[in-house]
Amino acid sequence: MFNKVLIANRGEIALRILRACKELGIPTVAVHSTADERAMHVRLADESVCIGPPASKDSYLNMHEILAACEITGADAIHPGYGFLSENAKFADVLKEHNITFIGPSGDHIRTMGDKIEAKRTVKALGIPVVPGSDGEVTDDKEAMRIAAEIGYPVIIKAASGGGGRGMKVANSEEDISEALHTCRTEAGAAFGDSAVYIEKYLSTPRHIEVQVMGDGKGGAIHLGERDCSLQRRHQKVLEEASSPALNDEQRDKIGEICSKAIAGLGYSGAGTIEFLYENGEFYFIEMNTRLQVEHPVTEMITRIDLVNEQLHIAAGEGLSVTQKDVIFRGHAIECRINAEHHQTFIPSPGRIEYYHPPGGLGVRVDSGVYQGYTIPPYYDSLIGKLIVTGRTRDECLMRLRRALDEFVVDGINTTIPLFQDLVTNPDVLSGDYNIHWLEKYLAGKEA
Ligand code: ADP
């Protein structure tokens, strides 16, 4: 196992990683910007190093400073968390050159999956079902129209290097194609430094269902079931659950097996998520994330497997501690992403938390880095914590979630807690009858 792990992240995920290291007896190093001096992960780590000013590009994205922090502290491995450098292939390569272990897959696997066109090609060849669409990049109107006519309207034009729900345009008919194609290419070039775009069939009422996988890097792999992340706002997940209310055991085993076989075939190392849209009983691959996800706790709660602990074992060359038959799904789990934002306008609300009381009791987990008296800096994303609730059944889970949300007190700033209090009494949410557009429509209805 490692001598010392440096955590190249902040907030709740830095703390989450720290906890797994602590349980394994591995000393930790926190790195932080000047804005995060008083953050909980800095307080709880064995050592900490300030790596720069508040702006992410000067601190949490600054590879040189992070490498220097490794050298100063003697850390022999880095956990990147999610976001920041977690899907940066160059970072993984640079660490390898410096004999520091990147707790994640190889630079090459990150690179392949980071290019959505390449990712689609790769997984298709490994037997994973994909959304019908162009085989590769599309550059001219005529070609785009030909492909769109073939797969049928509406279609969606997507940036090969897109992420965070950005770089997508829907075309409802041939008249829309030219403008959608050109806007998407221009925007992709400006936002991601890569103007390559591709076309897929636009699915009108899909659910977002993703499969958690883990590979040992030696050709072994398992799946840990799925998460349903259909409740989204601006293509960003808001509430996630495991298992999906839309799948039965047979469907779960089938798609899980397809995914773990593909991951084994790739020789993939570490945690990954294969994301699908699911419509009329069919799965359609959209992308693979080569890192730990924000919503990983719902999988942990129904499998009782610590994903970060497994990541550490795999990265240390010890392989997985569990086999597929050890993965037994029990009960139901739901996660609410608590953001420091107004629950109706979604305007960010940084500032001082005057009073803080997280919920507790049976089946309640709060992953957060905040505390009473803590001031949320305005420089980073607004996720301040995650409330994860479990129950023996989905109904029990929802009952407990209502109780836990009512108990959660965060005074001094706005949070999205009231949004979730509304959602957990809504008949569609209670019955699990929603698709990826449901939340947007619901919010638009509230405005009207
Ligand atoms: P990102 O990397 O930006 O998250 P994804 O490819 O994962 O991009 O897509 C994000 C979201 O966009 C999906 O969860 C879904 O809501 C929507 N989306 C993407 N592709 C399609 C499609 N072919 N049809 C309908 N919606 C789509």
PDB file of C-alpha atoms in Angstrom, residues 125-285:
ATOM      1  CA  ALA A 125     -16.369  -2.549 -30.705  1.00  0.00           C
ATOM      2  CA  LEU A 126     -16.485  -4.050 -27.204  1.00  0.00           C
ATOM      3  CA  GLY A 127     -20.181  -4.902 -27.501  1.00  0.00           C
ATOM      4  CA  ILE A 128     -21.793  -1.943 -25.757  1.00  0.00           C
ATOM      5  CA  PRO A 129     -24.967  -0.572 -27.433  1.00  0.00           C
ATOM      6  CA  VAL A 130     -24.608   3.060 -28.607  1.00  0.00           C
ATOM      7  CA  VAL A 131     -26.985   5.811 -29.791  1.00  0.00           C
ATOM      8  CA  PRO A 132     -27.413   5.586 -33.589  1.00  0.00           C
ATOM      9  CA  GLY A 133     -25.512   8.374 -35.307  1.00  0.00           C
ATOM     10  CA  SER A 134     -22.459   9.398 -37.302  1.00  0.00           C
ATOM     11  CA  ASP A 135     -19.411   7.137 -37.206  1.00  0.00           C
ATOM     12  CA  GLY A 136     -17.110  10.021 -36.498  1.00  0.00           C
ATOM     13  CA  GLU A 137     -16.715  13.774 -36.807  1.00  0.00           C
ATOM     14  CA  VAL A 138     -19.173  15.647 -39.035  1.00  0.00           C
ATOM     15  CA  THR A 139     -17.998  18.852 -40.683  1.00  0.00           C
ATOM     16  CA  ASP A 140     -20.293  19.774 -43.552  1.00  0.00           C
ATOM     17  CA  ASP A 141     -24.014  20.464 -43.844  1.00  0.00           C
ATOM     18  CA  LYS A 142     -24.714  17.965 -46.610  1.00  0.00           C
ATOM     19  CA  GLU A 143     -23.166  15.077 -44.730  1.00  0.00           C
ATOM     20  CA  ALA A 144     -24.970  16.111 -41.546  1.00  0.00           C
ATOM     21  CA  MET A 145     -28.305  16.211 -43.400  1.00  0.00           C
ATOM     22  CA  ARG A 146     -27.701  12.818 -44.975  1.00  0.00           C
ATOM     23  CA  ILE A 147     -26.938  11.214 -41.588  1.00  0.00           C
ATOM     24  CA  ALA A 148     -29.862  12.971 -39.903  1.00  0.00           C
ATOM     25  CA  ALA A 149     -32.261  11.782 -42.605  1.00  0.00           C
ATOM     26  CA  GLU A 150     -30.953   8.264 -42.135  1.00  0.00           C
ATOM     27  CA  ILE A 151     -31.400   8.128 -38.342  1.00  0.00           C
ATOM     28  CA  GLY A 152     -34.513  10.346 -38.329  1.00  0.00           C
ATOM     29  CA  TYR A 153     -35.249  13.698 -36.643  1.00  0.00           C
ATOM     30  CA  PRO A 154     -34.830  15.062 -34.041  1.00  0.00           C
ATOM     31  CA  VAL A 155     -31.042  14.726 -33.856  1.00  0.00           C
ATOM     32  CA  ILE A 156     -28.503  16.141 -31.425  1.00  0.00           C
ATOM     33  CA  ILE A 157     -25.144  17.587 -32.423  1.00  0.00           C
ATOM     34  CA  LYS A 158     -22.559  17.056 -29.708  1.00  0.00           C
ATOM     35  CA  ALA A 159     -19.000  18.248 -29.115  1.00  0.00           C
ATOM     36  CA  ALA A 160     -16.432  15.419 -29.081  1.00  0.00           C
ATOM     37  CA  SER A 161     -14.643  17.106 -26.160  1.00  0.00           C
ATOM     38  CA  GLY A 162     -17.821  18.363 -24.453  1.00  0.00           C
ATOM     39  CA  GLY A 163     -18.525  18.003 -20.775  1.00  0.00           C
ATOM     40  CA  GLY A 164     -20.599  19.340 -17.911  1.00  0.00           C
ATOM     41  CA  GLY A 165     -23.721  19.286 -20.068  1.00  0.00           C
ATOM     42  CA  ARG A 166     -22.311  21.877 -22.485  1.00  0.00           C
ATOM     43  CA  GLY A 167     -21.679  21.724 -26.218  1.00  0.00           C
ATOM     44  CA  MET A 168     -24.949  20.199 -27.445  1.00  0.00           C
ATOM     45  CA  LYS A 169     -27.535  21.414 -29.969  1.00  0.00           C
ATOM     46  CA  VAL A 170     -30.785  19.765 -31.005  1.00  0.00           C
ATOM     47  CA  ALA A 171     -32.016  19.933 -34.615  1.00  0.00           C
ATOM     48  CA  ASN A 172     -35.698  19.141 -35.135  1.00  0.00           C
ATOM     49  CA  SER A 173     -35.672  19.218 -38.930  1.00  0.00           C
ATOM     50  CA  GLU A 174     -33.405  19.725 -41.929  1.00  0.00           C
ATOM     51  CA  GLU A 175     -33.836  23.523 -41.672  1.00  0.00           C
ATOM     52  CA  ASP A 176     -32.146  23.492 -38.250  1.00  0.00           C
ATOM     53  CA  ILE A 177     -29.093  21.452 -39.253  1.00  0.00           C
ATOM     54  CA  SER A 178     -26.855  24.100 -40.724  1.00  0.00           C
ATOM     55  CA  GLU A 179     -27.210  26.525 -37.849  1.00  0.00           C
ATOM     56  CA  ALA A 180     -26.982  23.815 -35.164  1.00  0.00           C
ATOM     57  CA  LEU A 181     -23.855  22.376 -36.745  1.00  0.00           C
ATOM     58  CA  HIS A 182     -22.074  25.704 -37.055  1.00  0.00           C
ATOM     59  CA  THR A 183     -23.036  27.052 -33.626  1.00  0.00           C
ATOM     60  CA  CYS A 184     -22.019  23.800 -31.995  1.00  0.00           C
ATOM     61  CA  ARG A 185     -18.654  23.745 -33.791  1.00  0.00           C
ATOM     62  CA  THR A 186     -17.897  27.369 -32.926  1.00  0.00           C
ATOM     63  CA  GLU A 187     -18.951  26.972 -29.307  1.00  0.00           C
ATOM     64  CA  ALA A 188     -17.021  23.727 -28.921  1.00  0.00           C
ATOM     65  CA  GLY A 189     -13.902  25.339 -30.329  1.00  0.00           C
ATOM     66  CA  ALA A 190     -14.183  28.255 -27.927  1.00  0.00           C
ATOM     67  CA  ALA A 191     -15.104  26.230 -24.839  1.00  0.00           C
ATOM     68  CA  PHE A 192     -13.035  23.060 -25.261  1.00  0.00           C
ATOM     69  CA  GLY A 193     -10.321  24.013 -27.770  1.00  0.00           C
ATOM     70  CA  ASP A 194     -11.643  21.307 -30.109  1.00  0.00           C
ATOM     71  CA  SER A 195     -14.335  22.036 -32.662  1.00  0.00           C
ATOM     72  CA  ALA A 196     -15.022  18.388 -33.591  1.00  0.00           C
ATOM     73  CA  VAL A 197     -18.712  17.490 -33.328  1.00  0.00           C
ATOM     74  CA  TYR A 198     -20.773  14.403 -34.101  1.00  0.00           C
ATOM     75  CA  ILE A 199     -24.445  13.587 -34.608  1.00  0.00           C
ATOM     76  CA  GLU A 200     -26.732  11.229 -32.711  1.00  0.00           C
ATOM     77  CA  LYS A 201     -30.401  10.454 -32.643  1.00  0.00           C
ATOM     78  CA  TYR A 202     -32.063  12.692 -30.060  1.00  0.00           C
ATOM     79  CA  LEU A 203     -34.001  10.481 -27.676  1.00  0.00           C
ATOM     80  CA  SER A 204     -37.130  12.304 -26.574  1.00  0.00           C
ATOM     81  CA  THR A 205     -38.038  10.702 -23.237  1.00  0.00           C
ATOM     82  CA  PRO A 206     -35.073   8.679 -21.984  1.00  0.00           C
ATOM     83  CA  ARG A 207     -33.931   8.003 -18.470  1.00  0.00           C
ATOM     84  CA  HIS A 208     -30.266   8.486 -17.589  1.00  0.00           C
ATOM     85  CA  ILE A 209     -28.972   5.195 -16.257  1.00  0.00           C
ATOM     86  CA  GLU A 210     -25.284   4.613 -15.576  1.00  0.00           C
ATOM     87  CA  VAL A 211     -23.369   1.486 -14.640  1.00  0.00           C
ATOM     88  CA  GLN A 212     -20.576   1.549 -12.050  1.00  0.00           C
ATOM     89  CA  VAL A 213     -17.617  -0.573 -13.072  1.00  0.00           C
ATOM     90  CA  MET A 214     -14.205  -1.371 -11.615  1.00  0.00           C
ATOM     91  CA  GLY A 215     -11.270  -2.936 -13.402  1.00  0.00           C
ATOM     92  CA  ASP A 216      -8.152  -4.367 -11.766  1.00  0.00           C
ATOM     93  CA  GLY A 217      -5.882  -3.339 -14.644  1.00  0.00           C
ATOM     94  CA  LYS A 218      -5.004  -6.969 -15.279  1.00  0.00           C
ATOM     95  CA  GLY A 219      -8.025  -7.981 -17.321  1.00  0.00           C
ATOM     96  CA  GLY A 220     -10.364  -8.528 -14.380  1.00  0.00           C
ATOM     97  CA  ALA A 221     -13.479  -6.407 -13.877  1.00  0.00           C
ATOM     98  CA  ILE A 222     -16.765  -6.237 -12.003  1.00  0.00           C
ATOM     99  CA  HIS A 223     -19.896  -4.113 -12.178  1.00  0.00           C
ATOM    100  CA  LEU A 224     -21.673  -2.678  -9.149  1.00  0.00           C
ATOM    101  CA  GLY A 225     -25.077  -2.183 -10.662  1.00  0.00           C
ATOM    102  CA  GLU A 226     -26.641   1.001 -11.912  1.00  0.00           C
ATOM    103  CA  ARG A 227     -27.641   4.461 -10.756  1.00  0.00           C
ATOM    104  CA  ASP A 228     -30.612   6.357 -12.106  1.00  0.00           C
ATOM    105  CA  CYS A 229     -29.741  10.029 -12.559  1.00  0.00           C
ATOM    106  CA  SER A 230     -32.731  11.125 -14.608  1.00  0.00           C
ATOM    107  CA  LEU A 231     -33.587  14.117 -12.445  1.00  0.00           C
ATOM    108  CA  GLN A 232     -31.440  16.774 -14.129  1.00  0.00           C
ATOM    109  CA  ARG A 233     -31.359  20.506 -14.527  1.00  0.00           C
ATOM    110  CA  ARG A 234     -29.396  21.884 -17.487  1.00  0.00           C
ATOM    111  CA  HIS A 235     -28.079  18.372 -18.147  1.00  0.00           C
ATOM    112  CA  GLN A 236     -26.646  18.320 -14.607  1.00  0.00           C
ATOM    113  CA  LYS A 237     -27.676  15.667 -12.109  1.00  0.00           C
ATOM    114  CA  VAL A 238     -29.689  16.818  -9.112  1.00  0.00           C
ATOM    115  CA  LEU A 239     -30.914  13.630  -7.422  1.00  0.00           C
ATOM    116  CA  GLU A 240     -29.632  10.107  -7.988  1.00  0.00           C
ATOM    117  CA  GLU A 241     -30.821   6.724  -6.894  1.00  0.00           C
ATOM    118  CA  ALA A 242     -29.805   3.077  -6.852  1.00  0.00           C
ATOM    119  CA  SER A 243     -31.273   0.859  -8.020  1.00  0.00           C
ATOM    120  CA  SER A 244     -33.174   2.391 -10.929  1.00  0.00           C
ATOM    121  CA  PRO A 245     -36.955   2.167 -10.485  1.00  0.00           C
ATOM    122  CA  ALA A 246     -37.099   1.322 -14.196  1.00  0.00           C
ATOM    123  CA  LEU A 247     -35.003  -1.871 -14.215  1.00  0.00           C
ATOM    124  CA  ASN A 248     -35.586  -5.409 -13.007  1.00  0.00           C
ATOM    125  CA  ASP A 249     -32.911  -7.850 -11.815  1.00  0.00           C
ATOM    126  CA  GLU A 250     -32.598  -9.504 -15.197  1.00  0.00           C
ATOM    127  CA  GLN A 251     -32.032  -6.217 -17.055  1.00  0.00           C
ATOM    128  CA  ARG A 252     -29.522  -5.113 -14.401  1.00  0.00           C
ATOM    129  CA  ASP A 253     -27.501  -8.319 -14.690  1.00  0.00           C
ATOM    130  CA  LYS A 254     -27.567  -8.166 -18.465  1.00  0.00           C
ATOM    131  CA  ILE A 255     -26.320  -4.592 -18.916  1.00  0.00           C
ATOM    132  CA  GLY A 256     -23.915  -5.000 -15.960  1.00  0.00           C
ATOM    133  CA  GLU A 257     -22.352  -8.031 -17.547  1.00  0.00           C
ATOM    134  CA  ILE A 258     -21.984  -6.312 -20.924  1.00  0.00           C
ATOM    135  CA  CYS A 259     -20.186  -3.432 -19.175  1.00  0.00           C
ATOM    136  CA  SER A 260     -17.861  -5.510 -17.009  1.00  0.00           C
ATOM    137  CA  LYS A 261     -16.876  -7.620 -20.021  1.00  0.00           C
ATOM    138  CA  ALA A 262     -16.022  -4.462 -21.981  1.00  0.00           C
ATOM    139  CA  ILE A 263     -13.979  -3.081 -19.067  1.00  0.00           C
ATOM    140  CA  ALA A 264     -12.114  -6.365 -18.737  1.00  0.00           C
ATOM    141  CA  GLY A 265     -11.470  -6.317 -22.488  1.00  0.00           C
ATOM    142  CA  LEU A 266     -10.003  -2.844 -22.241  1.00  0.00           C
ATOM    143  CA  GLY A 267      -7.677  -3.874 -19.405  1.00  0.00           C
ATOM    144  CA  TYR A 268      -9.066  -0.864 -17.565  1.00  0.00           C
ATOM    145  CA  SER A 269      -7.758  -0.004 -14.103  1.00  0.00           C
ATOM    146  CA  GLY A 270      -9.816   1.619 -11.347  1.00  0.00           C
ATOM    147  CA  ALA A 271     -13.335   3.021 -11.071  1.00  0.00           C
ATOM    148  CA  GLY A 272     -15.374   4.081 -14.068  1.00  0.00           C
ATOM    149  CA  THR A 273     -18.933   4.867 -15.021  1.00  0.00           C
ATOM    150  CA  ILE A 274     -20.570   3.878 -18.281  1.00  0.00           C
ATOM    151  CA  GLU A 275     -23.425   6.263 -18.939  1.00  0.00           C
ATOM    152  CA  PHE A 276     -26.507   5.331 -20.939  1.00  0.00           C
ATOM    153  CA  LEU A 277     -29.759   6.804 -22.024  1.00  0.00           C
ATOM    154  CA  TYR A 278     -32.514   4.242 -21.543  1.00  0.00           C
ATOM    155  CA  GLU A 279     -35.689   4.335 -23.595  1.00  0.00           C
ATOM    156  CA  ASN A 280     -38.326   1.692 -24.397  1.00  0.00           C
ATOM    157  CA  GLY A 281     -36.295  -1.049 -22.768  1.00  0.00           C
ATOM    158  CA  GLU A 282     -33.105  -0.272 -24.732  1.00  0.00           C
ATOM    159  CA  PHE A 283     -29.757   1.074 -23.515  1.00  0.00           C
ATOM    160  CA  TYR A 284     -27.781   3.614 -25.554  1.00  0.00           C
ATOM    161  CA  PHE A 285     -24.216   4.509 -24.484  1.00  0.00           C
TER     162      PHE A 285
END
